């Protein structure tokens, strides 16, 4: 998703903001965004083998692991429009899965393993870049061919599968001046939506037991909270406050991207620092590992199904003159 970019997803890594980029900011002066992988050893408290799998210029963003953990899907603008690529972790080879002039975002493996879902933008609105004429969340086969909309919901900007039938959806407002985005839990069987929050962060997920959607509630500007909720819950369960950055940090740079691990814990980042919430009630996010070698600011985070690997999109720091 979601804005009209040349190096399309920038200013927060992987279309991280909805505001348009300043016209004076030339395409070749915008920061590059890389996909970085790493090994995670929670028992030892270590993150090792940090590797940039997309060396070179361009925007590569929104990684996700295949269900077997052997490959990473991501979006990239290397073809001139945003397409979906697959990186094999064993061989180090990367191949294009799609070849469309349209823009695709947030490639995510389907729960049944038959392909992936992605945000598709053919006719973008001028304010947010989201598709404005038809549902934006589409299903694709592993051959890269479009199959059809996943849900009949308009203006889906980000998504996460909770199970085969339920998805957490970030719905982009259709009135730019209002800027009232929202997050819902949508059931494909009944077409019923359950509101999660009217002030969502851009990262969505599910709890390790697969029962609830995970999201960041930004209702209180001073206290963003990681929350979980199922369709039958009367209210969201607050899990932990998100990591707080330095004084004066602006909202687009605040931590809101996360990845849930199989043990019930959750990882977020602040700059190059990874932090982990243990999954225990009353606990907060604690430092896990600092990774200055990533060369920039960590944004989108993904974890392999077994929790042994991580992938990040990293907004790279501009080289010093």
JSON list of N, CA and C in Angstrom, two decimals, residues 237-240 263-266 276-285:
[
{"chain": "A", "resi": 237, "resn": "UNK", "atom": "N", "xyz": [-7.76, -6.55, 24.44]},
{"chain": "A", "resi": 237, "resn": "UNK", "atom": "CA", "xyz": [-6.86, -6.83, 25.57]},
{"chain": "A", "resi": 237, "resn": "UNK", "atom": "C", "xyz": [-5.56, -6.07, 25.35]},
{"chain": "A", "resi": 238, "resn": "UNK", "atom": "N", "xyz": [-5.22, -5.19, 26.27]},
{"chain": "A", "resi": 238, "resn": "UNK", "atom": "CA", "xyz": [-3.97, -4.45, 26.18]},
{"chain": "A", "resi": 238, "resn": "UNK", "atom": "C", "xyz": [-2.83, -5.35, 26.65]},
{"chain": "A", "resi": 239, "resn": "UNK", "atom": "N", "xyz": [-1.85, -5.55, 25.79]},
{"chain": "A", "resi": 239, "resn": "UNK", "atom": "CA", "xyz": [-0.73, -6.44, 26.11]},
{"chain": "A", "resi": 239, "resn": "UNK", "atom": "C", "xyz": [0.46, -5.67, 26.68]},
{"chain": "A", "resi": 240, "resn": "UNK", "atom": "N", "xyz": [0.84, -4.58, 26.03]},
{"chain": "A", "resi": 240, "resn": "UNK", "atom": "CA", "xyz": [2.00, -3.81, 26.48]},
{"chain": "A", "resi": 240, "resn": "UNK", "atom": "C", "xyz": [2.01, -2.47, 25.76]},
{"chain": "A", "resi": 263, "resn": "UNK", "atom": "N", "xyz": [6.44, -18.42, 20.65]},
{"chain": "A", "resi": 263, "resn": "UNK", "atom": "CA", "xyz": [6.34, -18.57, 22.11]},
{"chain": "A", "resi": 263, "resn": "UNK", "atom": "C", "xyz": [5.40, -17.56, 22.75]},
{"chain": "A", "resi": 264, "resn": "UNK", "atom": "N", "xyz": [4.74, -16.73, 21.93]},
{"chain": "A", "resi": 264, "resn": "UNK", "atom": "CA", "xyz": [3.81, -15.74, 22.46]},
{"chain": "A", "resi": 264, "resn": "UNK", "atom": "C", "xyz": [4.42, -14.38, 22.69]},
{"chain": "A", "resi": 265, "resn": "UNK", "atom": "N", "xyz": [5.72, -14.26, 22.51]},
{"chain": "A", "resi": 265, "resn": "UNK", "atom": "CA", "xyz": [6.37, -12.96, 22.67]},
{"chain": "A", "resi": 265, "resn": "UNK", "atom": "C", "xyz": [6.26, -12.16, 21.37]},
{"chain": "A", "resi": 266, "resn": "UNK", "atom": "N", "xyz": [6.61, -10.89, 21.45]},
{"chain": "A", "resi": 266, "resn": "UNK", "atom": "CA", "xyz": [6.48, -9.99, 20.31]},
{"chain": "A", "resi": 266, "resn": "UNK", "atom": "C", "xyz": [7.74, -9.13, 20.22]},
{"chain": "A", "resi": 276, "resn": "UNK", "atom": "N", "xyz": [11.91, -6.79, 22.84]},
{"chain": "A", "resi": 276, "resn": "UNK", "atom": "CA", "xyz": [11.01, -7.94, 22.93]},
{"chain": "A", "resi": 276, "resn": "UNK", "atom": "C", "xyz": [10.11, -7.83, 24.16]},
{"chain": "A", "resi": 277, "resn": "UNK", "atom": "N", "xyz": [8.82, -8.08, 23.92]},
{"chain": "A", "resi": 277, "resn": "UNK", "atom": "CA", "xyz": [7.87, -8.27, 25.02]},
{"chain": "A", "resi": 277, "resn": "UNK", "atom": "C", "xyz": [7.75, -9.76, 25.25]},
{"chain": "A", "resi": 278, "resn": "UNK", "atom": "N", "xyz": [7.90, -10.18, 26.48]},
{"chain": "A", "resi": 278, "resn": "UNK", "atom": "CA", "xyz": [7.98, -11.61, 26.80]},
{"chain": "A", "resi": 278, "resn": "UNK", "atom": "C", "xyz": [6.68, -12.37, 26.62]},
{"chain": "A", "resi": 279, "resn": "UNK", "atom": "N", "xyz": [5.57, -11.66, 26.51]},
{"chain": "A", "resi": 279, "resn": "UNK", "atom": "CA", "xyz": [4.27, -12.32, 26.44]},
{"chain": "A", "resi": 279, "resn": "UNK", "atom": "C", "xyz": [3.61, -12.41, 27.79]},
{"chain": "A", "resi": 280, "resn": "UNK", "atom": "N", "xyz": [4.28, -11.94, 28.84]},
{"chain": "A", "resi": 280, "resn": "UNK", "atom": "CA", "xyz": [3.74, -12.02, 30.19]},
{"chain": "A", "resi": 280, "resn": "UNK", "atom": "C", "xyz": [3.01, -10.74, 30.56]},
{"chain": "A", "resi": 281, "resn": "UNK", "atom": "N", "xyz": [1.86, -10.89, 31.17]},
{"chain": "A", "resi": 281, "resn": "UNK", "atom": "CA", "xyz": [1.06, -9.74, 31.58]},
{"chain": "A", "resi": 281, "resn": "UNK", "atom": "C", "xyz": [1.86, -8.85, 32.52]},
{"chain": "A", "resi": 282, "resn": "UNK", "atom": "N", "xyz": [1.76, -7.55, 32.29]},
{"chain": "A", "resi": 282, "resn": "UNK", "atom": "CA", "xyz": [2.45, -6.59, 33.14]},
{"chain": "A", "resi": 282, "resn": "UNK", "atom": "C", "xyz": [3.87, -6.29, 32.72]},
{"chain": "A", "resi": 283, "resn": "UNK", "atom": "N", "xyz": [4.42, -7.09, 31.82]},
{"chain": "A", "resi": 283, "resn": "UNK", "atom": "CA", "xyz": [5.79, -6.85, 31.37]},
{"chain": "A", "resi": 283, "resn": "UNK", "atom": "C", "xyz": [5.80, -5.81, 30.25]},
{"chain": "A", "resi": 284, "resn": "UNK", "atom": "N", "xyz": [6.94, -5.21, 30.04]},
{"chain": "A", "resi": 284, "resn": "UNK", "atom": "CA", "xyz": [7.10, -4.25, 28.96]},
{"chain": "A", "resi": 284, "resn": "UNK", "atom": "C", "xyz": [8.11, -4.75, 27.96]},
{"chain": "A", "resi": 285, "resn": "UNK", "atom": "N", "xyz": [8.38, -3.94, 26.95]},
{"chain": "A", "resi": 285, "resn": "UNK", "atom": "CA", "xyz": [9.38, -4.29, 25.95]},
{"chain": "A", "resi": 285, "resn": "UNK", "atom": "C", "xyz": [10.78, -4.06, 26.52]}
]
